Coordinates of C-alpha atoms in Angstrom, one line a residue:
Chain A
M115 CA -5.9 180.1 25.5
R116 CA -6.5 178.1 28.7
L117 CA -8.3 175.5 27.5
L118 CA -5.6 175.1 24.8
L119 CA -2.9 174.8 27.0
L120 CA -4.7 172.2 29.1
M121 CA -5.2 170.1 25.8
F122 CA -1.6 170.5 25.6
A123 CA -0.7 169.6 28.7
F124 CA -2.6 166.6 28.0
C125 CA -0.9 165.6 24.6
L126 CA 2.6 165.9 27.3
T127 CA 0.8 162.9 29.4
L128 CA 0.8 160.4 27.3
P129 CA 3.4 158.4 26.9
A130 CA 2.9 157.8 30.4
H131 CA 0.4 155.4 29.7
A132 CA 2.0 152.8 28.0
E133 CA 2.3 149.5 30.1
L134 CA 4.3 149.3 33.2
R135 CA 6.3 145.9 32.7
Y136 CA 9.4 144.3 34.7
T137 CA 11.2 142.4 32.2
L138 CA 12.7 139.6 35.7
Q139 CA 15.5 137.3 33.5
P140 CA 15.9 134.4 36.2
R141 CA 19.9 133.8 36.2
Q142 CA 20.7 130.7 37.7
I143 CA 24.2 130.8 39.7
A144 CA 24.4 127.4 40.8
D145 CA 22.2 124.1 40.9
D146 CA 19.0 125.2 41.6
V147 CA 19.9 128.6 42.9
W148 CA 18.7 131.7 40.7
L149 CA 18.9 135.2 41.0
L150 CA 16.9 138.3 39.4
E151 CA 19.5 140.6 39.4
G152 CA 18.4 145.2 39.6
S153 CA 20.2 148.4 38.7
T154 CA 22.3 150.1 40.9
D155 CA 20.3 152.8 40.4
N156 CA 17.8 155.1 41.9
F157 CA 14.2 154.4 42.8
D158 CA 12.3 156.0 39.7
K159 CA 9.5 156.2 37.9
A160 CA 11.7 154.9 34.5
N161 CA 12.5 151.8 36.5
G162 CA 9.2 151.3 38.9
G163 CA 12.1 150.7 42.2
N164 CA 13.5 147.3 40.0
I165 CA 17.0 148.5 41.8
V166 CA 17.5 145.1 43.9
N167 CA 18.2 141.7 44.0
T168 CA 15.9 138.4 44.5
G169 CA 16.8 135.2 44.3
F170 CA 15.0 131.5 44.8
I171 CA 16.1 128.3 45.7
V172 CA 14.0 124.8 44.6
T173 CA 13.9 122.4 46.9
A174 CA 12.8 118.9 46.3
A175 CA 9.5 120.2 48.1
G176 CA 9.4 123.5 46.3
V177 CA 10.2 126.2 45.9
V178 CA 12.0 128.7 49.2
V179 CA 11.8 132.5 47.2
I180 CA 14.3 135.1 48.7
D181 CA 13.1 139.0 49.0
S182 CA 9.2 140.0 47.3
G183 CA 10.3 143.3 45.1
P184 CA 9.6 146.6 45.2
S185 CA 6.0 146.1 44.3
R186 CA 2.6 143.9 43.8
R187 CA 3.2 144.1 39.8
Y188 CA 6.5 143.2 40.6
G189 CA 6.0 140.1 42.9
E190 CA 3.5 139.2 40.3
A191 CA 5.7 139.1 37.8
M192 CA 8.2 136.8 40.0
R193 CA 5.8 134.7 40.4
A194 CA 5.8 134.3 36.2
A195 CA 9.6 134.2 36.6
I196 CA 9.8 131.3 39.2
A197 CA 7.3 129.2 36.8
S198 CA 8.9 130.0 33.4
V199 CA 11.9 128.1 35.1
T200 CA 10.0 125.4 37.3
D201 CA 6.9 123.3 38.3
R202 CA 6.9 123.0 41.9
P203 CA 4.7 125.3 43.2
V204 CA 6.4 128.1 45.8
I205 CA 6.4 126.8 49.6
K206 CA 7.7 129.5 51.4
L207 CA 9.2 133.5 51.1
L208 CA 11.8 134.8 53.4
L209 CA 12.4 138.2 53.5
T210 CA 15.8 139.4 54.0
H211 CA 14.9 143.6 56.3
H212 CA 12.0 145.5 55.8
H213 CA 13.1 148.3 53.1
P214 CA 10.0 148.6 50.8
D215 CA 12.3 147.9 48.3
H216 CA 12.8 144.0 49.3
V217 CA 9.2 143.4 51.4
L218 CA 6.4 145.2 48.8
G219 CA 5.6 142.7 46.2
N220 CA 4.4 139.8 49.5
Q221 CA 0.8 140.7 48.1
A222 CA 1.9 138.1 45.1
F223 CA 3.0 135.4 48.1
A224 CA -0.2 135.4 50.1
D225 CA -0.5 132.0 49.2
V226 CA 2.4 131.0 51.2
P227 CA 3.8 131.8 54.9
I228 CA 5.8 135.2 54.5
A229 CA 8.6 134.5 57.0
A230 CA 11.1 137.2 58.4
L231 CA 12.6 138.0 61.3
A232 CA 10.6 139.2 64.5
G233 CA 12.0 142.5 64.2
T234 CA 12.1 143.0 60.4
T235 CA 7.7 142.2 61.4
E236 CA 7.9 144.6 64.2
L237 CA 9.1 146.9 61.5
L238 CA 7.3 146.8 59.0
R239 CA 4.4 147.4 61.3
E240 CA 5.8 150.6 62.4
Q241 CA 6.8 151.8 58.7
G242 CA 5.1 149.8 56.0
N243 CA 2.8 152.3 54.8
A244 CA 4.7 155.2 55.2
M245 CA 7.5 153.5 53.0
A246 CA 4.5 152.1 50.9
E247 CA 3.7 155.8 50.6
N248 CA 6.9 157.3 49.7
M249 CA 7.6 154.6 47.3
Y250 CA 4.0 155.7 45.3
R251 CA 5.7 159.1 45.3
L252 CA 8.9 158.1 43.8
V253 CA 8.3 155.4 41.2
G254 CA 4.5 156.4 40.3
D255 CA 2.2 154.2 38.4
W256 CA 4.7 151.2 39.0
M257 CA 3.5 150.8 42.6
R258 CA -1.2 150.8 41.9
G259 CA -2.7 147.9 44.0
T260 CA 0.7 147.9 46.6
E261 CA 0.0 147.4 49.8
V262 CA 1.8 145.5 53.0
V263 CA 1.3 142.7 54.1
L264 CA 2.8 142.0 57.0
P265 CA 4.9 138.5 57.6
S266 CA 2.8 134.9 59.1
E267 CA 5.8 133.3 60.1
T268 CA 8.8 134.3 63.0
L269 CA 12.3 133.3 61.9
A270 CA 15.2 132.0 64.4
P271 CA 18.8 132.2 63.7
G272 CA 20.1 128.5 62.5
T273 CA 19.4 126.0 60.2
L274 CA 16.2 126.4 58.1
E275 CA 15.8 122.1 56.9
I276 CA 13.2 122.5 53.7
G277 CA 13.0 120.2 50.9
G278 CA 16.3 118.5 51.6
R279 CA 18.0 121.5 51.3
S280 CA 19.7 122.8 54.8
L281 CA 19.9 127.1 54.8
R282 CA 21.6 128.4 57.3
L283 CA 19.7 131.4 59.0
L284 CA 22.0 134.2 60.6
A285 CA 20.7 137.4 62.9
L286 CA 22.5 140.3 61.9
R287 CA 22.1 144.1 63.1
G288 CA 23.9 146.4 61.1
H289 CA 21.9 147.9 58.5
T290 CA 18.0 148.5 60.1
G291 CA 18.8 146.1 63.6
A292 CA 16.9 143.1 61.9
D293 CA 19.0 141.4 58.9
L294 CA 18.7 138.0 57.7
A295 CA 21.1 136.2 55.6
I296 CA 20.6 133.3 54.3
L297 CA 24.0 130.4 53.5
D298 CA 22.4 127.8 51.1
E299 CA 25.6 124.6 52.0
R300 CA 24.7 122.9 49.8
S301 CA 26.1 125.7 46.9
G302 CA 27.8 127.6 48.9
V303 CA 25.5 130.8 47.7
L304 CA 24.8 133.4 50.3
F305 CA 22.7 135.8 50.0
A306 CA 23.6 138.4 52.6
G307 CA 20.7 140.4 52.3
D308 CA 21.6 144.9 52.8
I309 CA 24.3 144.2 54.8
L310 CA 26.6 143.8 51.8
F311 CA 26.1 146.8 49.0
Y312 CA 28.4 146.4 46.3
Q313 CA 29.4 149.1 43.7
R314 CA 26.1 151.1 44.5
A315 CA 26.3 152.8 47.7
L316 CA 25.0 151.7 51.1
T317 CA 21.7 153.4 53.2
T318 CA 21.4 154.2 56.7
P319 CA 18.1 154.5 57.4
N320 CA 17.6 152.4 60.3
S321 CA 20.9 151.1 60.9
P322 CA 21.7 151.1 64.6
G323 CA 25.3 152.1 63.7
L324 CA 28.2 151.8 61.5
D325 CA 30.4 149.9 64.3
V326 CA 27.7 147.0 64.5
W327 CA 27.1 147.1 60.6
L328 CA 31.2 146.7 60.4
E329 CA 30.9 143.4 63.0
D330 CA 28.2 141.9 60.9
L331 CA 30.7 141.8 57.5
D332 CA 32.9 140.0 59.8
T333 CA 30.1 137.5 60.7
L334 CA 29.8 137.1 57.0
E335 CA 32.6 137.0 55.4
A336 CA 33.5 134.1 57.7
L337 CA 30.9 131.7 57.1
P338 CA 32.0 129.3 54.3
W339 CA 30.9 131.1 51.6
K340 CA 31.6 130.5 47.8
R341 CA 29.4 133.2 45.4
L342 CA 28.1 136.2 47.3
V343 CA 25.1 138.3 46.0
A344 CA 24.8 141.5 47.7
G345 CA 21.4 143.2 48.0
H346 CA 22.0 145.5 45.5
G347 CA 25.1 145.5 43.2
P348 CA 26.2 142.4 40.8
V349 CA 27.8 138.7 42.4
A350 CA 31.0 137.9 43.1
D351 CA 32.9 134.9 44.3
D352 CA 35.5 136.6 45.6
A353 CA 35.6 139.2 49.5
A354 CA 35.5 142.2 46.9
P355 CA 32.5 143.4 48.5
F356 CA 33.2 142.6 51.8
V357 CA 36.5 145.1 51.0
Q358 CA 34.6 147.8 49.4
M359 CA 32.2 147.9 52.6
R360 CA 34.5 148.2 55.3
D361 CA 36.7 151.0 52.9
Y362 CA 32.9 153.4 52.2
L363 CA 32.5 152.3 56.0
G364 CA 35.1 152.8 57.3
W365 CA 35.4 156.2 55.2
L366 CA 31.9 157.2 56.3
D367 CA 32.4 157.0 59.8
G368 CA 35.5 158.6 59.8
L369 CA 34.2 161.5 58.2
L370 CA 31.0 162.1 60.4
R371 CA 33.3 161.5 63.5
D372 CA 36.0 164.6 62.1
A373 CA 33.1 167.2 60.7
A374 CA 31.2 166.8 64.0
S375 CA 34.3 167.3 66.2
G376 CA 35.8 170.1 63.8
G377 CA 32.4 171.9 64.7
A378 CA 30.3 171.4 61.1
D379 CA 26.9 171.7 60.0
M380 CA 25.1 169.5 58.1
N381 CA 25.0 171.5 54.9
E382 CA 28.4 171.3 55.0
V383 CA 28.8 167.6 55.5
I384 CA 26.4 166.8 52.8
Q385 CA 29.3 168.9 50.2
S386 CA 32.1 166.5 51.6
P387 CA 34.2 165.3 49.0
I388 CA 33.9 161.7 47.8
P389 CA 37.3 159.3 47.5
E390 CA 38.1 159.0 43.7
R391 CA 38.3 155.9 45.3
F392 CA 34.5 155.2 45.5
A393 CA 33.9 156.7 41.9
G394 CA 32.8 153.4 40.6
I395 CA 30.0 153.1 43.2
S396 CA 27.0 154.6 42.1
L397 CA 24.7 156.7 44.1
T398 CA 27.3 157.9 46.6
R399 CA 26.7 161.9 47.0
Y400 CA 22.5 161.6 47.0
E401 CA 23.2 158.6 49.6
L402 CA 25.8 160.6 51.9
I403 CA 23.0 163.7 51.8
R404 CA 21.0 160.5 53.6
S405 CA 22.9 158.6 56.0
V406 CA 23.8 162.6 57.3
S407 CA 20.8 162.6 57.9
H408 CA 20.8 158.9 59.9
L409 CA 23.5 159.2 61.5
Y410 CA 25.3 162.8 62.0
P411 CA 23.3 163.6 65.0
R412 CA 24.7 160.8 67.1
Y413 CA 28.3 161.8 66.2
E414 CA 27.3 165.4 67.1
A415 CA 26.1 164.6 70.3
M416 CA 29.0 163.2 70.8
A417 CA 31.4 165.9 70.2
L418 CA 28.9 168.1 72.2
Q419 CA 28.6 168.3 75.7
R420 CA 26.8 169.6 78.6
V421 CA 26.5 173.5 78.9
D422 CA 23.6 174.0 80.4
E423 CA 23.4 176.0 84.4
Chain B
M122 CA -4.0 174.1 15.1
S123 CA -0.7 172.9 15.7
V124 CA 1.8 171.9 18.9
R125 CA 4.5 174.4 17.3
V126 CA 2.2 177.3 17.4
L127 CA 0.8 176.3 20.6
L128 CA 4.2 176.6 21.7
L129 CA 5.2 179.9 20.3
L130 CA 2.0 180.9 21.9
M131 CA 3.5 179.8 25.8
V132 CA 6.7 181.6 25.0
F133 CA 5.9 184.3 23.8
H134 CA 2.5 184.6 27.3
A135 CA 6.0 183.6 29.2
P136 CA 7.6 187.0 29.5
S137 CA 4.0 188.4 31.4
A138 CA 3.3 185.8 33.3
L139 CA 7.4 186.8 34.9
A140 CA 7.0 190.6 35.6
A141 CA 8.6 192.5 37.8
E142 CA 11.2 191.3 40.1
A143 CA 11.4 187.9 39.1
D144 CA 11.3 185.8 42.0
P145 CA 13.8 183.3 40.9
L146 CA 11.8 180.3 42.2
Q147 CA 8.3 181.4 41.2
S148 CA 6.9 181.4 44.0
V149 CA 2.8 181.3 44.4
M150 CA 3.5 182.9 47.6
W151 CA 6.3 185.4 47.0
E152 CA 4.3 188.1 46.8
Y153 CA 2.2 187.2 50.0
H154 CA 5.3 186.8 52.7
H155 CA 6.9 189.9 51.1
K156 CA 3.8 192.0 51.9
G157 CA 3.3 190.0 55.6
L158 CA 6.8 189.6 56.3
L159 CA 8.7 192.6 54.6
N160 CA 6.0 195.3 54.9
S161 CA 6.2 195.9 50.9
E162 CA 9.2 197.2 51.2
P163 CA 12.0 197.5 48.9
Y164 CA 14.0 193.9 47.9
V165 CA 16.4 192.4 45.8
F166 CA 17.2 189.1 44.5
D167 CA 20.6 188.4 46.0
E168 CA 23.2 186.0 45.2
R169 CA 25.5 186.9 48.0
V170 CA 22.9 186.1 50.5
K171 CA 23.4 182.3 50.3
V172 CA 21.0 180.0 51.4
Q173 CA 21.7 176.3 51.6
V174 CA 19.9 173.1 52.2
P175 CA 20.1 170.1 50.6
P176 CA 18.4 168.8 47.5
F177 CA 15.5 167.1 49.4
A178 CA 14.5 166.2 53.4
E179 CA 15.3 162.9 54.5
D180 CA 13.4 163.7 57.6
S181 CA 10.8 166.3 56.5
R182 CA 11.1 166.7 60.8
Q183 CA 14.9 167.6 60.3
V184 CA 14.9 169.6 57.9
P185 CA 19.2 171.5 57.9
V186 CA 19.3 175.6 56.4
H187 CA 22.2 177.1 56.0
I188 CA 21.9 180.6 56.2
D189 CA 24.7 183.4 55.3
A190 CA 24.6 186.2 54.3
R191 CA 28.6 187.2 55.5
A192 CA 29.2 189.0 51.9
L193 CA 27.1 191.7 52.8
G194 CA 29.4 192.2 56.3
D195 CA 28.2 195.1 58.2
E196 CA 25.4 196.6 57.0
V197 CA 23.2 193.9 58.3
V198 CA 20.8 194.7 60.1
R199 CA 18.3 191.7 60.9
I200 CA 17.5 188.7 58.3
E201 CA 14.2 187.3 58.3
A202 CA 13.9 183.4 57.4
W203 CA 11.1 181.5 56.4
A204 CA 9.7 178.6 54.0
D205 CA 6.3 180.0 51.8
P206 CA 3.9 177.6 52.4
N207 CA 4.4 175.8 55.2
P208 CA 1.7 176.1 57.0
I209 CA 3.8 178.0 59.8
P210 CA 6.2 179.8 57.5
R211 CA 8.3 181.6 59.7
I212 CA 11.8 180.1 61.0
F213 CA 13.5 183.1 62.9
T214 CA 14.2 186.9 62.9
F215 CA 17.5 187.2 64.2
T216 CA 19.4 190.7 65.3
P217 CA 23.5 189.8 64.9
G218 CA 24.8 193.0 66.5
E219 CA 28.6 194.0 66.0
Q220 CA 30.1 191.0 67.4
V221 CA 27.9 188.5 65.9
V222 CA 28.7 187.4 62.3
P223 CA 25.4 187.0 60.2
L224 CA 25.2 183.3 60.3
V225 CA 22.6 180.6 60.9
A226 CA 22.8 177.2 61.1
I227 CA 19.4 176.0 62.2
R228 CA 16.8 172.7 61.2
I229 CA 13.3 173.2 61.1
R230 CA 10.4 171.1 59.9
V231 CA 8.6 171.0 56.3
E232 CA 5.0 170.2 55.4
Q233 CA 6.0 169.9 51.7
A234 CA 8.5 171.2 49.4
T235 CA 8.7 174.5 49.4
P236 CA 11.4 177.4 48.8
I237 CA 13.4 178.2 52.1
R238 CA 14.0 182.1 52.2
A239 CA 17.2 184.6 54.2
A240 CA 15.7 187.9 53.8
V241 CA 18.7 190.4 54.7
L242 CA 18.0 194.2 55.6
T243 CA 20.7 196.1 55.3
R244 CA 20.9 199.7 56.9
D245 CA 19.6 201.5 53.2
G246 CA 16.5 200.0 54.0
V247 CA 17.1 197.3 51.5
W248 CA 15.8 193.8 51.7
H249 CA 18.4 190.9 50.1
I250 CA 17.1 188.4 49.5
G251 CA 18.3 184.3 49.3
S252 CA 16.2 181.2 48.7
A253 CA 17.2 177.5 48.1
K254 CA 14.3 175.0 47.0
V255 CA 14.2 171.9 49.3
D256 CA 12.7 168.6 47.8
A257 CA 10.2 166.7 50.5
A258 CA 8.0 163.8 50.9
G259 CA 6.1 166.9 53.7
G260 CA 4.3 165.8 56.5
G261 CA 7.1 167.4 59.1
C262 CA 4.9 169.6 60.5
T263 CA 2.4 167.1 61.3
A264 CA 3.7 164.4 62.4
P265 CA 3.6 162.8 65.7
S266 CA 6.4 164.2 68.3
V267 CA 9.4 162.4 68.6
V268 CA 10.3 163.7 72.0
R269 CA 6.9 163.5 73.7
A270 CA 7.4 159.3 72.4
Q271 CA 10.5 158.8 74.6
P272 CA 10.1 158.6 78.5
G273 CA 10.9 161.7 80.9
W274 CA 11.7 164.1 78.6
E275 CA 10.2 166.5 80.7
D276 CA 13.3 165.9 82.7
R277 CA 15.3 167.1 79.9
L278 CA 13.6 170.1 78.8
G279 CA 16.0 172.5 78.7
E280 CA 19.3 170.6 78.8
V281 CA 21.7 172.6 76.4
I282 CA 24.4 170.5 74.6
G283 CA 27.3 172.8 73.1
G284 CA 30.5 173.2 71.9
R285 CA 32.7 176.4 71.0
F286 CA 35.1 175.6 67.5
A287 CA 38.0 178.2 66.0
R288 CA 37.0 179.8 62.7
G289 CA 40.1 181.6 61.6
D290 CA 39.0 185.1 64.1
F291 CA 35.6 184.1 64.8
S292 CA 34.2 181.5 67.0
R293 CA 31.4 178.8 65.7
L294 CA 29.2 178.1 68.6
R295 CA 26.7 174.6 68.6
L296 CA 24.1 174.0 70.6
Q297 CA 20.8 171.6 71.1
V298 CA 18.4 172.4 73.0
S299 CA 15.8 169.8 74.6
H300 CA 12.4 171.3 73.9
P301 CA 9.7 169.3 71.9
M302 CA 8.9 172.9 70.1
D303 CA 5.1 171.8 69.9
N304 CA 3.3 173.4 67.2
G305 CA -0.2 173.6 67.5
L306 CA -1.1 171.2 64.3
V307 CA -1.0 168.3 66.4
G308 CA -4.3 167.0 67.9
G309 CA -4.2 167.9 71.4
I310 CA -1.4 169.2 72.3
P311 CA -1.0 173.5 72.7
E312 CA 1.6 175.1 70.3
F313 CA 4.4 175.2 73.5
F314 CA 7.9 175.9 72.0
L315 CA 11.4 178.3 72.1
N316 CA 10.6 181.5 70.8
Q317 CA 13.3 183.8 72.2
A318 CA 16.6 183.7 72.7
E319 CA 19.9 186.3 73.3
L320 CA 23.6 185.8 73.0
R321 CA 25.2 187.5 75.8
D322 CA 28.8 188.4 77.3
A323 CA 30.3 188.3 80.2
D324 CA 29.1 190.7 81.7
G325 CA 25.0 190.5 80.3
Q326 CA 25.3 192.7 77.2
V327 CA 23.6 191.6 74.2
L328 CA 25.8 190.7 71.4
A329 CA 22.6 188.8 69.2
E330 CA 19.2 188.8 69.0
L331 CA 16.6 185.4 68.3
E332 CA 13.5 185.1 67.5
L333 CA 12.3 181.2 66.6
Y334 CA 9.0 180.6 65.3
P335 CA 7.6 176.5 66.0
A336 CA 8.6 176.0 62.3
V337 CA 11.7 175.2 64.0
A338 CA 12.5 171.5 64.4
E339 CA 11.9 169.4 67.9
N340 CA 14.8 169.9 69.9
P341 CA 16.0 172.5 68.3
S342 CA 20.0 172.7 66.8
L343 CA 21.6 176.0 66.2
S344 CA 24.6 177.0 65.0
L345 CA 26.1 181.1 65.2
E346 CA 29.5 182.5 65.1
V347 CA 30.5 184.9 67.3
K348 CA 33.9 187.4 66.2
G349 CA 37.2 186.5 68.5
A350 CA 37.5 184.2 71.3
Q351 CA 35.1 185.7 74.6
D352 CA 32.8 183.7 76.4
T353 CA 29.5 184.0 75.8
R354 CA 26.2 182.8 77.0
L355 CA 23.1 182.2 75.9
W356 CA 19.4 182.7 76.7
L357 CA 16.5 180.8 75.9
R358 CA 12.7 181.5 77.1
D359 CA 9.5 179.9 75.9
N360 CA 6.3 180.5 75.3
N361 CA 5.2 179.3 78.7
G362 CA 7.8 182.0 80.6
N363 CA 9.8 178.5 80.8
E364 CA 13.7 180.4 81.2
F365 CA 17.2 178.0 80.5
E366 CA 20.8 179.5 80.0
A367 CA 23.7 177.9 78.9
A368 CA 27.7 179.1 78.8
L369 CA 29.5 178.9 75.9

């Protein structure tokens, strides 16, 4: 009987051996500016972690890539996708921040400089392996062979002149403490990294505070952008992503503040109603549960006083 | 043999595997803990004992657990809480007394995905079991201490922040104690944890007793509810004999 059950279990596992292949379709969003748009879902064995927007800009000197995706396999698929639209070589990879869905494709770009803010490199050094392990748990075999590769160049805020193109680099903090946004001055395309989420609930694992994040939104919105590429979610040509982000961050901040001043426990806060106006945003409940874990202790500390004697 | 026949066989075998008072979470550790923690005494799985946890542990070192046995009213004698497969399963033993509500919110460490149990002993000698399951990447019990990485933590040992919040006819007491809660599973650091707490009234009479175990997270966070608005004091002691007190 036991043997038969084993055989039966083996049959059940067979479909998992199907080939894992990312279908990355580069979409031109401005002259020489390309986007690889991921879904707004969560990490899953069905999507291989392709829930992220990456991009690249074709300059006279070669291709500048923005983020490398969630796995080695994604990075390799990205190289192939780039080669399908241009013969120019990849000359540089820019990382917006250290989160796994943006940097774990780095191995596929080990032949070019990988550049990031100093804080991003530091965070990736501290947290990279643990994040990669968790990605194996979440998306499984898609991650096979993936290892953390640290950046080889440090970026400072300012203008990066490359291949006749001016890329304005902004060092922000709201999402992880070290967040790079990139404005391509010629096209007006703003790669906002995860300072912008659009139609997808924002994530807060390393956020220094929602107030910091709100200030970053002001900084970004004041730039001369024409087209917005959020780290997650669809491209926009108007300020809708900024409006949604401010609304959502304001709601989250108020919810946590009110809960703490009312003496709520974490398990009560994660069950809070989510306003109807956010119904179109994916993963709000899931991210509320995570954000309560990340942020609620700070709000609690503000609502409690020293009582020891 | 066809797959269909195998499926049928599995269906027929299932009931025998779920014999006796079936654990709704089918944990292999249930019988072990029933024997070890509840002395094999009579029990019933009872939905009136509400155990709330997040569906997944975002931080395996700080997993919020909310245990509410108010539906059993004044019949409650004692509450035992544990996490089935944890290297240190026990969380707390709570004896609420007449003036204190059978409700505890606390944060714990988990080493892997786990059922969380609350066993509530009523006056008739029966344990009422509430359960919930939390998924986790794990590693919370063996992760390096966060508290010990902060300079000056020794000076803050035993500091308590707290507050009192009206809940209808009750008051909720919330507090957090600065303490590393070392569980002995991290290399080179022996057990050093708060193991005893009492909630007392203004005259020093004990309102509730709480034994703590090192499954409780670093810088323990605790919520209790008392009847009325009386002044209360919380007394704490760790396994090195340090005593701390807070007024709420």
